[in-house]
C-alpha cells in the first residue's frame, strides 16, 4: 500500500538489441491493484481521527466518518529514493481552531478503512493535544539552492567594495555634469513651452474634426446596434441543444451534455433551494464523477451569470499532481448535484468521461 512510485535506472553508455530486450521489462507492465492508491487520489484526501480502535480488515458502517473528527487533508507525500512512501504532509488548523499549518504523519500511523458502500477513508488515533505539540513541517532547502545563495552573497560583497572606489572618483564628474544638465534643461524648457503652444492650437483643430466624426460614427453605431439586436433575437429563436464555451477571444460551439440521473443510497438530488444555499467553498475543489463513479475531473471555479446565479462551471481535467490539467467549461445544467441525506457531503456527476471532457475546447479566463 505504501509503494506508489518506482524508479528505473537506465545506463546510457550501453547499447545493442540484447540490452534493449533485457531492460524493456517493467515499462507499461505495472497494473494498479484494487487496494492501491494513485498519488493524485491520495493528495487532497481527508484524514479522520477516531477515539475508538479501528480494524482495517473489518468494513465499517456507511457514513461512519460522521462520528470521527476531520483533522485535515493531505497536502503532499514524502517518497524515499527507493520509491517508498514514508509519511504524508497533513494540513491541519480548523480542527485545532487556528490557522492551517503542515505536520508530517508516518504512514505506519494511518489505517485505511472501507465502509459498506466501498468508499475508503484514512483514519489515525491521535488527540488534539498531540497535534498541537507536533512540530510544523518545513520543506528542506536543496543543497544546490544553498550554495547558489552563498555564491551570490560573496559576489555582492566584492561588487560593493569595487563600487565604493568608483563612487569616490565619480563625485567630481557628477558635479560638472550637473551644471551642464542644468543649462540644457533651461534650454529644453523654453523649447517645450514653444512646442506646447503649437500643440494646443493643433489640438483644438483636431478636437473639432473629431467631434464631427464622432457624431457621424454615433449615428452609424445606432444603426448597427439595431441590426445586431434583430439578428440576436433571430439567432436565439433558432437555437438548438448546442451551447457555447468562451475560450479567450473566440466562442466555440459544442454539444451540451444531458444532465445525468444518478441514484446513490444515502443521497438525494439537490433541489433548486438546496443548490442556492451551497457556496463556492462547498463546490470548488470537489471531484466530478462519471455515471460509474469514476473521477473525471475536479471543479476549479464557478462562473456567475448576469442574474448572479451559477451559469457555468470550470472543471480541471487530466494532469497529474495538479500538473498538466486542462480547464474545460460546462454549463451548470449539465451537472447533477447529490447531497447526503444526513450530512453535508456533496457529490457531483456529469454524463461524460475524462477523455470526452479533454476533447472539449480549453477554457481561458476572460
Tab-separated table of C-alpha atoms in Angstrom, residues 37-275:
chain	number	residue	atom	x	y	z
A	37	UNK	CA	-3.794	4.314	-4.296
A	38	UNK	CA	-2.801	6.759	-7.001
A	39	UNK	CA	-0.834	9.746	-5.755
A	40	UNK	CA	-3.415	12.048	-7.354
A	41	UNK	CA	-6.141	10.339	-5.291
A	42	UNK	CA	-4.123	10.393	-2.053
A	43	UNK	CA	-3.311	14.111	-2.189
A	44	UNK	CA	-6.387	16.050	-1.121
A	45	UNK	CA	-7.954	13.151	0.838
A	46	UNK	CA	-9.276	13.949	4.294
A	47	UNK	CA	-7.795	12.256	7.372
A	48	UNK	CA	-10.072	11.471	10.295
A	49	UNK	CA	-9.343	10.834	13.964
A	50	UNK	CA	-11.200	8.018	15.720
A	51	UNK	CA	-11.069	7.726	19.507
A	52	UNK	CA	-12.042	4.042	19.280
A	53	UNK	CA	-9.676	1.403	17.938
A	54	UNK	CA	-10.289	0.543	14.271
A	55	UNK	CA	-9.602	-2.652	12.347
A	56	UNK	CA	-8.584	-2.285	8.702
A	57	UNK	CA	-9.857	-5.782	7.928
A	58	UNK	CA	-13.398	-5.051	9.122
A	59	UNK	CA	-15.649	-2.811	6.967
A	60	UNK	CA	-17.321	-0.012	8.881
A	61	UNK	CA	-20.898	1.137	8.560
A	62	UNK	CA	-21.790	3.637	5.842
A	63	UNK	CA	-21.438	7.284	6.989
A	64	UNK	CA	-19.274	6.131	9.918
A	65	UNK	CA	-16.950	9.060	9.198
A	66	UNK	CA	-19.587	11.398	10.633
A	67	UNK	CA	-18.658	10.066	14.068
A	68	UNK	CA	-14.977	10.889	13.539
A	69	UNK	CA	-13.128	14.216	13.772
A	70	UNK	CA	-11.967	15.614	10.421
A	71	UNK	CA	-8.451	16.831	11.307
A	72	UNK	CA	-7.266	17.976	7.875
A	73	UNK	CA	-6.296	16.952	4.347
A	74	UNK	CA	-3.158	15.548	2.720
A	75	UNK	CA	-1.175	18.315	1.010
A	76	UNK	CA	1.860	16.287	-0.047
A	77	UNK	CA	3.659	12.953	0.355
A	78	UNK	CA	7.261	12.056	1.256
A	79	UNK	CA	8.827	9.430	-1.010
A	80	UNK	CA	12.252	7.850	-0.457
A	81	UNK	CA	14.752	7.359	-3.258
A	82	UNK	CA	13.621	3.699	-3.339
A	83	UNK	CA	10.008	4.702	-4.023
A	84	UNK	CA	8.620	4.045	-0.525
A	85	UNK	CA	6.038	6.480	0.870
A	86	UNK	CA	7.225	7.070	4.426
A	87	UNK	CA	4.897	9.866	5.506
A	88	UNK	CA	2.247	12.311	4.346
A	89	UNK	CA	2.129	16.060	4.912
A	90	UNK	CA	-1.161	16.903	6.616
A	91	UNK	CA	-2.618	20.422	6.621
A	92	UNK	CA	-4.365	20.978	9.953
A	93	UNK	CA	-5.885	24.068	11.504
A	94	UNK	CA	-9.677	24.014	11.533
A	95	UNK	CA	-9.630	21.055	13.922
A	96	UNK	CA	-7.323	22.992	16.277
A	97	UNK	CA	-9.209	26.282	15.945
A	98	UNK	CA	-6.249	28.152	14.461
A	99	UNK	CA	-4.609	28.921	11.125
A	100	UNK	CA	-3.623	25.972	8.977
A	101	UNK	CA	-0.145	24.532	9.319
A	102	UNK	CA	1.570	21.430	7.944
A	103	UNK	CA	2.666	18.459	10.054
A	104	UNK	CA	4.062	15.099	8.939
A	105	UNK	CA	2.375	11.805	9.830
A	106	UNK	CA	4.104	8.457	9.321
A	107	UNK	CA	2.259	6.042	7.041
A	108	UNK	CA	2.513	3.455	9.830
A	109	UNK	CA	0.101	5.574	11.879
A	110	UNK	CA	-2.568	5.692	9.155
A	111	UNK	CA	-5.240	2.983	8.840
A	112	UNK	CA	-7.224	2.547	5.625
A	113	UNK	CA	-10.868	1.656	6.256
A	114	UNK	CA	-13.569	0.584	3.804
A	115	UNK	CA	-17.245	1.192	4.502
A	116	UNK	CA	-20.186	-0.906	3.365
A	117	UNK	CA	-20.546	1.233	0.217
A	118	UNK	CA	-16.946	0.532	-0.840
A	119	UNK	CA	-15.655	4.049	-0.005
A	120	UNK	CA	-12.180	4.286	1.541
A	121	UNK	CA	-11.168	6.502	4.476
A	122	UNK	CA	-7.868	7.369	6.163
A	123	UNK	CA	-8.051	7.173	9.979
A	124	UNK	CA	-5.478	7.820	12.736
A	125	UNK	CA	-5.583	7.548	16.518
A	126	UNK	CA	-4.338	10.832	17.962
A	127	UNK	CA	-5.536	13.742	20.072
A	128	UNK	CA	-5.855	17.488	19.826
A	129	UNK	CA	-3.010	17.908	22.330
A	130	UNK	CA	-0.649	15.723	20.291
A	131	UNK	CA	-1.397	17.665	17.107
A	132	UNK	CA	-0.835	20.994	18.881
A	133	UNK	CA	2.570	19.800	20.116
A	134	UNK	CA	3.596	18.318	16.742
A	135	UNK	CA	6.363	20.419	15.107
A	136	UNK	CA	5.422	22.245	11.930
A	137	UNK	CA	6.769	20.628	8.765
A	138	UNK	CA	9.257	22.822	6.911
A	139	UNK	CA	10.280	21.954	3.388
A	140	UNK	CA	14.086	21.495	3.214
A	141	UNK	CA	16.222	23.759	1.036
A	142	UNK	CA	18.031	21.813	-1.662
A	143	UNK	CA	21.829	21.775	-1.450
A	144	UNK	CA	22.219	23.483	-4.805
A	145	UNK	CA	19.978	26.380	-3.716
A	146	UNK	CA	22.052	26.984	-0.564
A	147	UNK	CA	25.332	27.022	-2.499
A	148	UNK	CA	23.892	29.403	-5.072
A	149	UNK	CA	22.788	31.809	-2.320
A	150	UNK	CA	26.240	31.803	-0.702
A	151	UNK	CA	27.927	32.446	-4.044
A	152	UNK	CA	25.627	35.393	-4.798
A	153	UNK	CA	26.305	36.871	-1.337
A	154	UNK	CA	30.086	36.693	-1.925
A	155	UNK	CA	29.774	38.330	-5.345
A	156	UNK	CA	27.598	41.113	-3.881
A	157	UNK	CA	30.229	41.921	-1.215
A	158	UNK	CA	33.007	42.114	-3.849
A	159	UNK	CA	30.949	44.373	-6.097
A	160	UNK	CA	30.125	46.662	-3.138
A	161	UNK	CA	33.819	47.231	-2.396
A	162	UNK	CA	34.636	47.999	-6.029
A	163	UNK	CA	31.660	50.340	-6.379
A	164	UNK	CA	32.743	52.348	-3.313
A	165	UNK	CA	36.023	53.236	-5.030
A	166	UNK	CA	34.262	54.145	-8.255
A	167	UNK	CA	31.769	56.403	-6.443
A	168	UNK	CA	34.540	58.461	-4.798
A	169	UNK	CA	36.102	59.167	-8.163
A	170	UNK	CA	32.769	59.914	-9.830
A	171	UNK	CA	31.635	62.655	-7.421
A	172	UNK	CA	33.693	65.314	-9.194
A	173	UNK	CA	32.454	64.311	-12.615
A	174	UNK	CA	28.882	64.260	-11.330
A	175	UNK	CA	29.092	67.899	-10.180
A	176	UNK	CA	30.339	69.028	-13.597
A	177	UNK	CA	27.659	67.083	-15.362
A	178	UNK	CA	25.007	68.585	-13.107
A	179	UNK	CA	25.962	72.107	-14.182
A	180	UNK	CA	25.797	71.114	-17.859
A	181	UNK	CA	22.441	69.410	-17.368
A	182	UNK	CA	21.008	72.487	-15.658
A	183	UNK	CA	21.909	74.687	-18.616
A	184	UNK	CA	20.496	72.185	-21.103
A	185	UNK	CA	17.339	71.869	-19.009
A	186	UNK	CA	16.634	75.616	-19.196
A	187	UNK	CA	17.009	75.495	-22.976
A	188	UNK	CA	14.795	72.448	-23.278
A	189	UNK	CA	12.151	74.055	-21.064
A	190	UNK	CA	11.913	77.029	-23.401
A	191	UNK	CA	11.655	74.752	-26.430
A	192	UNK	CA	8.966	72.728	-24.667
A	193	UNK	CA	6.945	75.835	-23.907
A	194	UNK	CA	7.011	76.884	-27.552
A	195	UNK	CA	6.059	73.374	-28.659
A	196	UNK	CA	3.184	73.302	-26.161
A	197	UNK	CA	1.687	76.416	-27.653
A	198	UNK	CA	1.827	74.891	-31.134
A	199	UNK	CA	0.329	71.622	-29.860
A	200	UNK	CA	-2.524	73.475	-28.175
A	201	UNK	CA	-3.508	75.121	-31.416
A	202	UNK	CA	-3.291	71.848	-33.349
A	203	UNK	CA	-5.232	70.019	-30.623
A	204	UNK	CA	-8.121	72.442	-30.805
A	205	UNK	CA	-8.323	71.988	-34.558
A	206	UNK	CA	-8.217	68.191	-34.229
A	207	UNK	CA	-10.874	68.258	-31.476
A	208	UNK	CA	-13.285	69.997	-33.828
A	209	UNK	CA	-12.638	67.376	-36.508
A	210	UNK	CA	-13.028	64.502	-34.024
A	211	UNK	CA	-16.296	65.894	-32.710
A	212	UNK	CA	-17.744	65.949	-36.218
A	213	UNK	CA	-16.521	62.402	-36.920
A	214	UNK	CA	-17.864	61.179	-33.548
A	215	UNK	CA	-21.360	62.390	-34.336
A	216	UNK	CA	-21.256	60.554	-37.653
A	217	UNK	CA	-19.918	57.365	-36.013
A	218	UNK	CA	-22.580	57.537	-33.299
A	219	UNK	CA	-25.320	57.522	-35.924
A	220	UNK	CA	-23.705	54.527	-37.644
A	221	UNK	CA	-23.351	52.720	-34.286
A	222	UNK	CA	-27.059	53.197	-33.540
A	223	UNK	CA	-27.954	51.667	-36.892
A	224	UNK	CA	-25.564	48.721	-36.325
A	225	UNK	CA	-26.961	48.147	-32.824
A	226	UNK	CA	-30.500	47.946	-34.135
A	227	UNK	CA	-29.432	45.439	-36.780
A	228	UNK	CA	-27.482	43.382	-34.198
A	229	UNK	CA	-30.448	43.216	-31.834
A	230	UNK	CA	-32.661	41.944	-34.637
A	231	UNK	CA	-30.082	39.314	-35.641
A	232	UNK	CA	-29.572	38.258	-31.999
A	233	UNK	CA	-33.286	37.770	-31.442
A	234	UNK	CA	-33.485	35.667	-34.598
A	235	UNK	CA	-30.469	33.553	-33.508
A	236	UNK	CA	-31.980	32.916	-30.079
A	237	UNK	CA	-35.209	31.712	-31.633
A	238	UNK	CA	-33.282	29.300	-33.866
A	239	UNK	CA	-31.001	27.981	-31.057
A	240	UNK	CA	-30.955	24.189	-30.645
A	241	UNK	CA	-29.404	21.941	-27.990
A	242	UNK	CA	-25.995	23.492	-28.577
A	243	UNK	CA	-24.240	25.714	-26.050
A	244	UNK	CA	-21.131	27.895	-26.305
A	245	UNK	CA	-17.814	27.962	-24.489
A	246	UNK	CA	-15.725	31.149	-24.315
A	247	UNK	CA	-12.034	30.426	-24.846
A	248	UNK	CA	-10.071	33.672	-24.866
A	249	UNK	CA	-11.089	35.801	-27.849
A	250	UNK	CA	-13.326	33.250	-29.561
A	251	UNK	CA	-16.608	31.469	-28.888
A	252	UNK	CA	-16.776	27.768	-29.772
A	253	UNK	CA	-19.996	25.782	-30.170
A	254	UNK	CA	-20.239	22.302	-28.643
A	255	UNK	CA	-22.979	19.782	-27.887
A	256	UNK	CA	-24.448	20.257	-24.419
A	257	UNK	CA	-24.359	17.097	-22.320
A	258	UNK	CA	-27.605	15.771	-20.828
A	259	UNK	CA	-27.885	16.033	-17.074
A	260	UNK	CA	-27.260	12.537	-15.597
A	261	UNK	CA	-29.848	10.829	-13.404
A	262	UNK	CA	-27.635	9.026	-10.877
A	263	UNK	CA	-29.090	7.461	-7.737
A	264	UNK	CA	-26.913	6.643	-4.726
A	265	UNK	CA	-28.003	5.208	-1.398
A	266	UNK	CA	-27.996	7.834	1.331
A	267	UNK	CA	-28.010	10.719	-1.197
A	268	UNK	CA	-30.751	12.733	-2.806
A	269	UNK	CA	-30.777	15.082	-5.774
A	270	UNK	CA	-30.236	18.659	-4.610
A	271	UNK	CA	-33.262	20.809	-5.398
A	272	UNK	CA	-33.002	24.414	-6.530
A	273	UNK	CA	-33.342	25.672	-2.954
A	274	UNK	CA	-30.513	23.427	-1.727
A	275	UNK	CA	-28.200	24.463	-4.571
